[in-house]
GROMACS .gro file of C-alpha atoms in nm:
model
  476
    1UNK     CA    1 -10.555 -10.898   5.339
    2UNK     CA    2 -10.876 -11.069   5.215
    3UNK     CA    3 -11.141 -10.956   4.976
    4UNK     CA    4 -11.325 -10.808   5.276
    5UNK     CA    5 -11.038 -10.577   5.352
    6UNK     CA    6 -10.776 -10.574   5.626
    7UNK     CA    7 -10.865 -10.705   5.978
    8UNK     CA    8 -10.897 -10.347   6.126
    9UNK     CA    9 -11.157 -10.254   5.871
   10UNK     CA   10 -11.361 -10.578   5.937
   11UNK     CA   11 -11.332 -10.511   6.318
   12UNK     CA   12 -11.448 -10.160   6.265
   13UNK     CA   13 -11.747 -10.290   6.072
   14UNK     CA   14 -11.825 -10.537   6.333
   15UNK     CA   15 -11.817 -10.265   6.606
   16UNK     CA   16 -12.044 -10.040   6.394
   17UNK     CA   17 -12.288 -10.326   6.340
   18UNK     CA   18 -12.296 -10.410   6.713
   19UNK     CA   19 -12.341 -10.044   6.807
   20UNK     CA   20 -12.619  -9.995   6.551
   21UNK     CA   21 -12.803 -10.313   6.649
   22UNK     CA   22 -12.780 -10.307   7.036
   23UNK     CA   23 -12.481 -10.160   7.220
   24UNK     CA   24 -12.521  -9.792   7.140
   25UNK     CA   25 -12.809  -9.726   7.377
   26UNK     CA   26 -12.674  -9.930   7.671
   27UNK     CA   27 -12.339  -9.764   7.641
   28UNK     CA   28 -12.502  -9.427   7.634
   29UNK     CA   29 -12.706  -9.508   7.950
   30UNK     CA   30 -12.389  -9.635   8.129
   31UNK     CA   31 -12.198  -9.319   8.042
   32UNK     CA   32 -12.488  -9.112   8.194
   33UNK     CA   33 -12.451  -9.295   8.519
   34UNK     CA   34 -12.079  -9.251   8.514
   35UNK     CA   35 -12.113  -8.874   8.469
   36UNK     CA   36 -12.379  -8.874   8.746
   37UNK     CA   37 -12.139  -9.058   8.978
   38UNK     CA   38 -11.871  -8.789   8.902
   39UNK     CA   39 -12.111  -8.504   8.960
   40UNK     CA   40 -12.242  -8.652   9.278
   41UNK     CA   41 -11.877  -8.705   9.408
   42UNK     CA   42 -11.814  -8.333   9.394
   43UNK     CA   43 -12.149  -8.241   9.556
   44UNK     CA   44 -12.091  -8.485   9.839
   45UNK     CA   45 -11.741  -8.342   9.885
   46UNK     CA   46 -11.892  -7.999   9.909
   47UNK     CA   47 -12.147  -8.092  10.166
   48UNK     CA   48 -12.014  -8.381  10.374
   49UNK     CA   49 -11.625  -8.339  10.371
   50UNK     CA   50 -11.458  -8.381  10.703
   51UNK     CA   51 -11.399  -8.009  10.748
   52UNK     CA   52 -11.737  -7.908  10.625
   53UNK     CA   53 -12.045  -7.866  10.852
   54UNK     CA   54 -12.361  -7.970  10.655
   55UNK     CA   55 -12.661  -7.728  10.640
   56UNK     CA   56 -12.905  -7.779  10.930
   57UNK     CA   57 -13.183  -7.881  10.679
   58UNK     CA   58 -12.970  -8.180  10.557
   59UNK     CA   59 -12.847  -8.305  10.896
   60UNK     CA   60 -13.122  -8.581  10.900
   61UNK     CA   61 -12.947  -8.737  10.600
   62UNK     CA   62 -12.633  -8.770  10.796
   63UNK     CA   63 -12.819  -8.934  11.082
   64UNK     CA   64 -12.992  -9.177  10.849
   65UNK     CA   65 -12.694  -9.295  10.655
   66UNK     CA   66 -12.446  -9.275  10.940
   67UNK     CA   67 -12.072  -9.267  10.904
   68UNK     CA   68 -11.848  -9.384  10.620
   69UNK     CA   69 -11.848  -9.740  10.754
   70UNK     CA   70 -12.231  -9.766  10.749
   71UNK     CA   71 -12.243  -9.609  10.405
   72UNK     CA   72 -11.979  -9.862  10.278
   73UNK     CA   73 -12.179 -10.154  10.406
   74UNK     CA   74 -12.499 -10.015  10.247
   75UNK     CA   75 -12.338  -9.948   9.914
   76UNK     CA   76 -12.167 -10.295   9.913
   77UNK     CA   77 -12.503 -10.461   9.986
   78UNK     CA   78 -12.665 -10.263   9.702
   79UNK     CA   79 -12.385 -10.338   9.444
   80UNK     CA   80 -12.374 -10.708   9.535
   81UNK     CA   81 -12.758 -10.747   9.527
   82UNK     CA   82 -12.780 -10.566   9.191
   83UNK     CA   83 -12.508 -10.778   9.039
   84UNK     CA   84 -12.660 -11.102   9.159
   85UNK     CA   85 -13.022 -11.024   9.072
   86UNK     CA   86 -12.924 -10.875   8.732
   87UNK     CA   87 -12.718 -11.171   8.630
   88UNK     CA   88 -12.990 -11.441   8.735
   89UNK     CA   89 -13.270 -11.231   8.582
   90UNK     CA   90 -13.094 -11.169   8.250
   91UNK     CA   91 -12.986 -11.545   8.227
   92UNK     CA   92 -13.345 -11.653   8.274
   93UNK     CA   93 -13.469 -11.401   8.019
   94UNK     CA   94 -13.211 -11.511   7.764
   95UNK     CA   95 -13.322 -11.870   7.816
   96UNK     CA   96 -13.684 -11.763   7.753
   97UNK     CA   97 -13.567 -11.576   7.434
   98UNK     CA   98 -13.380 -11.892   7.324
   99UNK     CA   99 -13.685 -12.109   7.376
  100UNK     CA  100 -13.900 -11.871   7.172
  101UNK     CA  101 -13.631 -11.853   6.904
  102UNK     CA  102 -13.637 -12.239   6.873
  103UNK     CA  103 -14.004 -12.224   6.777
  104UNK     CA  104 -14.007 -11.899   6.563
  105UNK     CA  105 -13.655 -11.888   6.422
  106UNK     CA  106 -13.367 -11.656   6.496
  107UNK     CA  107 -13.582 -11.353   6.409
  108UNK     CA  108 -13.683 -11.343   6.779
  109UNK     CA  109 -13.328 -11.252   6.873
  110UNK     CA  110 -13.327 -10.969   6.616
  111UNK     CA  111 -13.653 -10.825   6.759
  112UNK     CA  112 -13.536 -10.861   7.119
  113UNK     CA  113 -13.211 -10.681   7.054
  114UNK     CA  114 -13.351 -10.411   6.858
  115UNK     CA  115 -13.620 -10.295   7.099
  116UNK     CA  116 -13.512  -9.964   7.245
  117UNK     CA  117 -13.676 -10.034   7.578
  118UNK     CA  118 -13.477 -10.359   7.616
  119UNK     CA  119 -13.156 -10.165   7.536
  120UNK     CA  120 -13.241  -9.909   7.811
  121UNK     CA  121 -13.317 -10.183   8.067
  122UNK     CA  122 -12.975 -10.352   8.010
  123UNK     CA  123 -12.798 -10.024   8.031
  124UNK     CA  124 -12.990  -9.913   8.343
  125UNK     CA  125 -12.897 -10.219   8.546
  126UNK     CA  126 -12.530 -10.211   8.440
  127UNK     CA  127 -12.507  -9.843   8.489
  128UNK     CA  128 -12.661  -9.855   8.838
  129UNK     CA  129 -12.433 -10.137   8.946
  130UNK     CA  130 -12.128  -9.921   8.837
  131UNK     CA  131 -12.265  -9.619   9.012
  132UNK     CA  132 -12.305  -9.815   9.338
  133UNK     CA  133 -11.948  -9.950   9.304
  134UNK     CA  134 -11.797  -9.612   9.231
  135UNK     CA  135 -11.953  -9.456   9.540
  136UNK     CA  136 -11.842  -9.765   9.748
  137UNK     CA  137 -11.486  -9.710   9.621
  138UNK     CA  138 -11.461  -9.335   9.698
  139UNK     CA  139 -11.622  -9.383  10.043
  140UNK     CA  140 -11.366  -9.308  10.322
  141UNK     CA  141 -11.333  -9.113  10.650
  142UNK     CA  142 -11.263  -8.793  10.451
  143UNK     CA  143 -11.547  -8.849  10.209
  144UNK     CA  144 -11.900  -8.953  10.283
  145UNK     CA  145 -12.109  -9.032   9.972
  146UNK     CA  146 -12.437  -8.956  10.137
  147UNK     CA  147 -12.614  -8.815   9.829
  148UNK     CA  148 -12.458  -9.097   9.631
  149UNK     CA  149 -12.606  -9.352   9.877
  150UNK     CA  150 -12.940  -9.177   9.865
  151UNK     CA  151 -12.955  -9.195   9.492
  152UNK     CA  152 -12.842  -9.554   9.489
  153UNK     CA  153 -13.119  -9.652   9.729
  154UNK     CA  154 -13.380  -9.468   9.529
  155UNK     CA  155 -13.271  -9.612   9.194
  156UNK     CA  156 -13.242  -9.962   9.340
  157UNK     CA  157 -13.606  -9.942   9.431
  158UNK     CA  158 -13.678  -9.833   9.075
  159UNK     CA  159 -13.462 -10.121   8.945
  160UNK     CA  160 -13.655 -10.378   9.147
  161UNK     CA  161 -13.978 -10.258   8.997
  162UNK     CA  162 -13.824 -10.267   8.659
  163UNK     CA  163 -13.731 -10.623   8.692
  164UNK     CA  164 -14.108 -10.712   8.716
  165UNK     CA  165 -14.171 -10.489   8.411
  166UNK     CA  166 -13.883 -10.644   8.219
  167UNK     CA  167 -13.995 -11.005   8.290
  168UNK     CA  168 -14.346 -10.923   8.160
  169UNK     CA  169 -14.233 -10.730   7.857
  170UNK     CA  170 -13.987 -11.004   7.757
  171UNK     CA  171 -14.253 -11.268   7.785
  172UNK     CA  172 -14.493 -11.043   7.588
  173UNK     CA  173 -14.222 -10.995   7.313
  174UNK     CA  174 -14.195 -11.373   7.271
  175UNK     CA  175 -14.557 -11.402   7.160
  176UNK     CA  176 -14.584 -11.467   6.782
  177UNK     CA  177 -14.838 -11.187   6.722
  178UNK     CA  178 -14.598 -10.929   6.897
  179UNK     CA  179 -14.310 -11.041   6.691
  180UNK     CA  180 -14.482 -11.040   6.369
  181UNK     CA  181 -14.633 -10.699   6.435
  182UNK     CA  182 -14.297 -10.555   6.512
  183UNK     CA  183 -14.154 -10.692   6.183
  184UNK     CA  184 -14.456 -10.555   6.004
  185UNK     CA  185 -14.396 -10.196   6.152
  186UNK     CA  186 -14.022 -10.224   6.059
  187UNK     CA  187 -14.105 -10.327   5.696
  188UNK     CA  188 -14.334 -10.030   5.652
  189UNK     CA  189 -14.074  -9.786   5.809
  190UNK     CA  190 -13.792  -9.925   5.600
  191UNK     CA  191 -14.005  -9.873   5.292
  192UNK     CA  192 -14.047  -9.508   5.384
  193UNK     CA  193 -13.673  -9.475   5.441
  194UNK     CA  194 -13.619  -9.629   5.085
  195UNK     CA  195 -13.839  -9.376   4.908
  196UNK     CA  196 -13.554  -9.136   4.861
  197UNK     CA  197 -13.356  -9.403   4.669
  198UNK     CA  198 -13.672  -9.468   4.455
  199UNK     CA  199 -13.740  -9.101   4.385
  200UNK     CA  200 -13.383  -9.056   4.247
  201UNK     CA  201 -13.396  -9.356   4.009
  202UNK     CA  202 -13.631  -9.490   3.739
  203UNK     CA  203 -13.790  -9.835   3.724
  204UNK     CA  204 -13.862  -9.879   3.350
  205UNK     CA  205 -13.649 -10.100   3.136
  206UNK     CA  206 -13.297  -9.979   3.048
  207UNK     CA  207 -13.249  -9.802   2.720
  208UNK     CA  208 -13.144  -9.999   2.427
  209UNK     CA  209 -13.017  -9.715   2.231
  210UNK     CA  210 -12.674  -9.767   2.349
  211UNK     CA  211 -12.501 -10.103   2.389
  212UNK     CA  212 -12.350 -10.225   2.716
  213UNK     CA  213 -12.007 -10.073   2.712
  214UNK     CA  214 -11.891 -10.192   3.053
  215UNK     CA  215 -11.997 -10.394   3.355
  216UNK     CA  216 -11.926 -10.307   3.719
  217UNK     CA  217 -11.841 -10.606   3.927
  218UNK     CA  218 -11.813 -10.650   4.300
  219UNK     CA  219 -11.468 -10.638   4.455
  220UNK     CA  220 -11.585 -10.829   4.778
  221UNK     CA  221 -11.883 -11.017   4.918
  222UNK     CA  222 -12.171 -10.890   5.126
  223UNK     CA  223 -12.524 -10.754   5.130
  224UNK     CA  224 -12.620 -10.436   4.958
  225UNK     CA  225 -12.720 -10.202   5.229
  226UNK     CA  226 -12.722  -9.856   5.065
  227UNK     CA  227 -12.684  -9.713   4.720
  228UNK     CA  228 -12.551  -9.354   4.710
  229UNK     CA  229 -12.738  -9.246   4.394
  230UNK     CA  230 -12.610  -8.890   4.428
  231UNK     CA  231 -12.241  -9.012   4.383
  232UNK     CA  232 -12.329  -9.198   4.064
  233UNK     CA  233 -12.532  -8.897   3.931
  234UNK     CA  234 -12.240  -8.667   4.008
  235UNK     CA  235 -12.006  -8.899   3.814
  236UNK     CA  236 -12.259  -8.904   3.515
  237UNK     CA  237 -12.285  -8.522   3.522
  238UNK     CA  238 -11.897  -8.471   3.527
  239UNK     CA  239 -11.852  -8.700   3.229
  240UNK     CA  240 -12.128  -8.525   3.024
  241UNK     CA  241 -11.991  -8.180   3.119
  242UNK     CA  242 -11.637  -8.276   3.011
  243UNK     CA  243 -11.776  -8.399   2.677
  244UNK     CA  244 -12.012  -8.101   2.646
  245UNK     CA  245 -12.295  -8.342   2.599
  246UNK     CA  246 -12.641  -8.257   2.484
  247UNK     CA  247 -12.951  -8.331   2.679
  248UNK     CA  248 -12.986  -8.678   2.529
  249UNK     CA  249 -12.941  -8.987   2.746
  250UNK     CA  250 -12.596  -9.084   2.625
  251UNK     CA  251 -12.502  -9.241   2.965
  252UNK     CA  252 -12.701  -9.487   3.167
  253UNK     CA  253 -12.620  -9.693   3.484
  254UNK     CA  254 -12.843 -10.004   3.496
  255UNK     CA  255 -12.819 -10.142   3.850
  256UNK     CA  256 -12.808 -10.521   3.863
  257UNK     CA  257 -12.847 -10.533   4.234
  258UNK     CA  258 -13.108 -10.394   4.474
  259UNK     CA  259 -13.098 -10.307   4.850
  260UNK     CA  260 -13.076 -10.640   5.024
  261UNK     CA  261 -12.916 -10.833   4.747
  262UNK     CA  262 -12.621 -11.056   4.818
  263UNK     CA  263 -12.317 -11.032   4.596
  264UNK     CA  264 -11.993 -11.239   4.591
  265UNK     CA  265 -11.657 -11.137   4.446
  266UNK     CA  266 -11.684 -11.072   4.082
  267UNK     CA  267 -12.061 -11.062   4.070
  268UNK     CA  268 -12.216 -10.788   3.840
  269UNK     CA  269 -12.322 -10.477   4.011
  270UNK     CA  270 -12.425 -10.261   3.720
  271UNK     CA  271 -12.427 -10.243   3.341
  272UNK     CA  272 -12.290  -9.921   3.193
  273UNK     CA  273 -12.438  -9.787   2.874
  274UNK     CA  274 -12.204  -9.517   2.762
  275UNK     CA  275 -12.066  -9.407   2.422
  276UNK     CA  276 -11.754  -9.248   2.579
  277UNK     CA  277 -11.399  -9.366   2.589
  278UNK     CA  278 -11.234  -9.606   2.832
  279UNK     CA  279 -11.144  -9.328   3.078
  280UNK     CA  280 -11.506  -9.236   3.121
  281UNK     CA  281 -11.614  -9.591   3.166
  282UNK     CA  282 -11.341  -9.650   3.430
  283UNK     CA  283 -11.438  -9.331   3.613
  284UNK     CA  284 -11.802  -9.425   3.608
  285UNK     CA  285 -11.728  -9.781   3.718
  286UNK     CA  286 -11.520  -9.663   4.014
  287UNK     CA  287 -11.796  -9.416   4.123
  288UNK     CA  288 -12.051  -9.701   4.107
  289UNK     CA  289 -11.845  -9.934   4.318
  290UNK     CA  290 -11.801  -9.666   4.583
  291UNK     CA  291 -12.158  -9.586   4.575
  292UNK     CA  292 -12.277  -9.935   4.665
  293UNK     CA  293 -12.215 -10.025   5.031
  294UNK     CA  294 -12.167 -10.387   5.106
  295UNK     CA  295 -12.204 -10.514   5.470
  296UNK     CA  296 -12.191 -10.866   5.623
  297UNK     CA  297 -12.561 -10.832   5.750
  298UNK     CA  298 -12.865 -10.679   5.598
  299UNK     CA  299 -12.994 -10.331   5.716
  300UNK     CA  300 -13.318 -10.366   5.887
  301UNK     CA  301 -13.383  -9.986   5.881
  302UNK     CA  302 -13.354  -9.946   5.505
  303UNK     CA  303 -13.426 -10.289   5.365
  304UNK     CA  304 -13.794 -10.371   5.357
  305UNK     CA  305 -13.725 -10.686   5.173
  306UNK     CA  306 -13.532 -10.818   5.484
  307UNK     CA  307 -13.848 -10.790   5.693
  308UNK     CA  308 -14.046 -10.976   5.428
  309UNK     CA  309 -13.776 -11.245   5.428
  310UNK     CA  310 -13.802 -11.271   5.813
  311UNK     CA  311 -14.182 -11.309   5.789
  312UNK     CA  312 -14.134 -11.584   5.531
  313UNK     CA  313 -13.889 -11.774   5.763
  314UNK     CA  314 -14.125 -11.743   6.050
  315UNK     CA  315 -14.419 -11.859   5.835
  316UNK     CA  316 -14.230 -12.145   5.676
  317UNK     CA  317 -14.091 -12.278   6.006
  318UNK     CA  318 -14.424 -12.271   6.190
  319UNK     CA  319 -14.630 -12.406   5.898
  320UNK     CA  320 -14.402 -12.692   5.821
  321UNK     CA  321 -14.404 -13.032   5.998
  322UNK     CA  322 -14.102 -12.917   6.201
  323UNK     CA  323 -14.352 -12.733   6.430
  324UNK     CA  324 -14.697 -12.781   6.264
  325UNK     CA  325 -14.826 -12.459   6.429
  326UNK     CA  326 -15.075 -12.291   6.192
  327UNK     CA  327 -15.121 -11.979   6.405
  328UNK     CA  328 -14.803 -11.796   6.323
  329UNK     CA  329 -14.839 -11.881   5.949
  330UNK     CA  330 -15.181 -11.722   5.950
  331UNK     CA  331 -15.058 -11.417   6.136
  332UNK     CA  332 -14.779 -11.381   5.875
  333UNK     CA  333 -15.058 -11.379   5.601
  334UNK     CA  334 -15.241 -11.113   5.789
  335UNK     CA  335 -14.924 -10.896   5.808
  336UNK     CA  336 -14.828 -10.958   5.444
  337UNK     CA  337 -15.176 -10.861   5.326
  338UNK     CA  338 -15.165 -10.543   5.545
  339UNK     CA  339 -14.831 -10.453   5.402
  340UNK     CA  340 -14.921 -10.500   5.034
  341UNK     CA  341 -15.242 -10.322   5.078
  342UNK     CA  342 -15.086 -10.020   5.223
  343UNK     CA  343 -14.831 -10.008   4.932
  344UNK     CA  344 -15.093 -10.052   4.671
  345UNK     CA  345 -15.299  -9.781   4.833
  346UNK     CA  346 -14.993  -9.537   4.796
  347UNK     CA  347 -14.976  -9.615   4.427
  348UNK     CA  348 -14.677  -9.694   4.220
  349UNK     CA  349 -14.331  -9.631   4.364
  350UNK     CA  350 -14.209  -9.284   4.290
  351UNK     CA  351 -13.945  -9.249   4.022
  352UNK     CA  352 -13.740  -8.978   3.826
  353UNK     CA  353 -13.807  -9.053   3.464
  354UNK     CA  354 -13.516  -8.835   3.365
  355UNK     CA  355 -13.266  -9.011   3.582
  356UNK     CA  356 -12.970  -9.197   3.425
  357UNK     CA  357 -12.983  -9.469   3.693
  358UNK     CA  358 -13.217  -9.767   3.650
  359UNK     CA  359 -13.314  -9.947   3.969
  360UNK     CA  360 -13.524 -10.260   3.989
  361UNK     CA  361 -13.765 -10.245   4.275
  362UNK     CA  362 -13.869 -10.604   4.370
  363UNK     CA  363 -14.010 -10.554   4.711
  364UNK     CA  364 -14.376 -10.601   4.598
  365UNK     CA  365 -14.296 -10.919   4.422
  366UNK     CA  366 -14.129 -11.057   4.735
  367UNK     CA  367 -14.461 -11.038   4.919
  368UNK     CA  368 -14.645 -11.241   4.662
  369UNK     CA  369 -14.359 -11.472   4.642
  370UNK     CA  370 -14.378 -11.533   5.011
  371UNK     CA  371 -14.740 -11.619   4.998
  372UNK     CA  372 -14.658 -11.871   4.725
  373UNK     CA  373 -14.387 -12.030   4.937
  374UNK     CA  374 -14.631 -12.060   5.231
  375UNK     CA  375 -14.881 -12.233   5.006
  376UNK     CA  376 -14.620 -12.485   4.912
  377UNK     CA  377 -14.526 -12.567   5.267
  378UNK     CA  378 -14.891 -12.577   5.372
  379UNK     CA  379 -14.929 -12.887   5.135
  380UNK     CA  380 -14.644 -13.051   5.299
  381UNK     CA  381 -14.790 -13.019   5.644
  382UNK     CA  382 -15.160 -13.049   5.530
  383UNK     CA  383 -15.252 -12.727   5.705
  384UNK     CA  384 -15.576 -12.665   5.515
  385UNK     CA  385 -15.651 -12.357   5.738
  386UNK     CA  386 -15.331 -12.186   5.641
  387UNK     CA  387 -15.390 -12.264   5.263
  388UNK     CA  388 -15.742 -12.122   5.289
  389UNK     CA  389 -15.599 -11.796   5.454
  390UNK     CA  390 -15.351 -11.763   5.169
  391UNK     CA  391 -15.619 -11.797   4.908
  392UNK     CA  392 -15.845 -11.548   5.086
  393UNK     CA  393 -15.553 -11.306   5.107
  394UNK     CA  394 -15.477 -11.337   4.733
  395UNK     CA  395 -15.845 -11.295   4.655
  396UNK     CA  396 -15.869 -10.976   4.875
  397UNK     CA  397 -15.551 -10.821   4.704
  398UNK     CA  398 -15.666 -10.900   4.347
  399UNK     CA  399 -15.888 -10.590   4.290
  400UNK     CA  400 -15.608 -10.361   4.411
  401UNK     CA  401 -15.339 -10.495   4.202
  402UNK     CA  402 -15.225 -10.352   3.863
  403UNK     CA  403 -15.257 -10.574   3.560
  404UNK     CA  404 -14.915 -10.726   3.584
  405UNK     CA  405 -14.975 -10.800   3.951
  406UNK     CA  406 -15.298 -10.966   3.872
  407UNK     CA  407 -15.114 -11.194   3.623
  408UNK     CA  408 -14.856 -11.274   3.887
  409UNK     CA  409 -15.119 -11.368   4.130
  410UNK     CA  410 -15.302 -11.578   3.884
  411UNK     CA  411 -14.994 -11.773   3.807
  412UNK     CA  412 -14.922 -11.828   4.176
  413UNK     CA  413 -15.274 -11.971   4.224
  414UNK     CA  414 -15.240 -12.194   3.925
  415UNK     CA  415 -14.911 -12.329   4.046
  416UNK     CA  416 -15.055 -12.389   4.394
  417UNK     CA  417 -15.332 -12.604   4.252
  418UNK     CA  418 -15.080 -12.879   4.174
  419UNK     CA  419 -15.044 -12.941   4.550
  420UNK     CA  420 -15.414 -12.911   4.635
  421UNK     CA  421 -15.457 -13.289   4.618
  422UNK     CA  422 -15.246 -13.315   4.942
  423UNK     CA  423 -15.534 -13.160   5.134
  424UNK     CA  424 -15.868 -13.269   5.264
  425UNK     CA  425 -16.139 -13.043   5.117
  426UNK     CA  426 -16.262 -12.894   5.437
  427UNK     CA  427 -16.555 -12.652   5.426
  428UNK     CA  428 -16.318 -12.357   5.505
  429UNK     CA  429 -16.087 -12.449   5.224
  430UNK     CA  430 -16.378 -12.500   4.981
  431UNK     CA  431 -16.518 -12.157   5.063
  432UNK     CA  432 -16.181 -12.003   5.014
  433UNK     CA  433 -16.126 -12.165   4.672
  434UNK     CA  434 -16.478 -12.041   4.569
  435UNK     CA  435 -16.379 -11.690   4.679
  436UNK     CA  436 -16.057 -11.713   4.474
  437UNK     CA  437 -16.255 -11.826   4.170
  438UNK     CA  438 -16.500 -11.536   4.185
  439UNK     CA  439 -16.223 -11.292   4.233
  440UNK     CA  440 -16.042 -11.428   3.919
  441UNK     CA  441 -16.359 -11.393   3.723
  442UNK     CA  442 -16.406 -11.026   3.849
  443UNK     CA  443 -16.041 -10.960   3.748
  444UNK     CA  444 -16.108 -11.089   3.391
  445UNK     CA  445 -15.896 -11.408   3.435
  446UNK     CA  446 -16.167 -11.651   3.333
  447UNK     CA  447 -15.928 -11.942   3.241
  448UNK     CA  448 -15.761 -11.920   3.580
  449UNK     CA  449 -16.098 -11.923   3.751
  450UNK     CA  450 -16.210 -12.225   3.547
  451UNK     CA  451 -15.894 -12.409   3.652
  452UNK     CA  452 -15.958 -12.336   4.024
  453UNK     CA  453 -16.318 -12.454   3.988
  454UNK     CA  454 -16.216 -12.765   3.804
  455UNK     CA  455 -15.955 -12.857   4.065
  456UNK     CA  456 -16.200 -12.795   4.346
  457UNK     CA  457 -16.459 -13.024   4.176
  458UNK     CA  458 -16.197 -13.298   4.134
  459UNK     CA  459 -16.103 -13.285   4.501
  460UNK     CA  460 -16.471 -13.268   4.594
  461UNK     CA  461 -16.500 -13.617   4.436
  462UNK     CA  462 -16.291 -13.756   4.729
  463UNK     CA  463 -16.552 -13.661   4.984
  464UNK     CA  464 -16.698 -13.973   5.133
  465UNK     CA  465 -16.444 -14.199   4.979
  466UNK     CA  466 -16.156 -14.365   5.182
  467UNK     CA  467 -15.827 -14.267   5.014
  468UNK     CA  468 -15.467 -14.244   5.115
  469UNK     CA  469 -15.296 -13.909   5.087
  470UNK     CA  470 -15.115 -14.013   4.763
  471UNK     CA  471 -15.443 -14.140   4.606
  472UNK     CA  472 -15.691 -13.877   4.719
  473UNK     CA  473 -15.705 -13.725   4.365
  474UNK     CA  474 -15.701 -13.984   4.089
  475UNK     CA  475 -15.431 -13.933   3.829
  476UNK     CA  476 -15.546 -13.780   3.496
   0.00000   0.00000   0.00000
């Protein structure tokens, strides 16, 4: 047994992940087709058995589909055609997805697999093929699956139309704007799902009244996907109840990890501030370990930072000289600006100031850090338009940020100035730097605004002068 548990537990986790990410919907659709085949079998047996005379109104169906031999030939043709067309179509679509992933990173696969429509399409084609095969198997002189053949013909027509729809939707899903928009929506949805965790914890600095009496460490490696705050709160309440505690905060659990954090064996999960005995600390430590769920992959539905990381990867890959495509990088800036603007409009993250559990919410910082990373890689590829968009994004967000956020953005801008000399001062970049300088003045950060103006003036001195990239800005 490894630190990840016995093999059957790892296999069960892999199955749960596959079902949650893709397989659940296709399997459900296939099961529906199997149930439909079973129901149609009994209906056909009631109407078209060898010792049963069909109603006069339905005799035309018997004439159209013929005897069992004709039905078997029809169902065989349908099943063979469906399997052939499905295998060829899906192979070509997967090649198209792979080509898009090579230019926008592996996040393309995640988005393609998670789309509910794609899951239904895959399940529909597989289920319809099984439906035709089942009716082909049960066809005999004693059983004529006429209704089964009728449904197979009608659904095959639907399937052929869906192939055209599937080809278009797959190509549409490979467009950078579609992929980035899907991630943006997932980030906002995951943030909403995370609010219950934020409401049950507090974000302020942990209390210094009590010393750290114990530290909870990880027993395996993985990504933090969920934190069961109620389990920890019940453990705290049980300890306080057994000690007849007063209302004072004598117990505190300071979480060292957040949803999306990766931990290895022995990494700290939480600091325990408790003035109790060793038994209380052990009980609280056990409850904390059980409350933190670790998985081999991050949870897209409850981890908004995962979506931010995906946007960062797409932006970095496209902006760098590996691809030198500024369009996806600019689209990532647009998505990040919209995400952060919506969160700032909602105000500070909710918290329970009386909670004994301290949780560090770093999602907002991750957005600004991503913009900083894109500014770094834009200097490597000399994408002045991407850097200009980053500066405009930061300038637009400045009036909406709290004071600590303004300080963070000001620091990001100052750090980005060190790579400004790698760029040619285009008119677009010059206007963006002027907008940033004015925004810093309006925010009361005159020193940072002056630094931006001074760097812009220095780079402006290279206009009309022949310089290499390394000598565009003279050394101080």
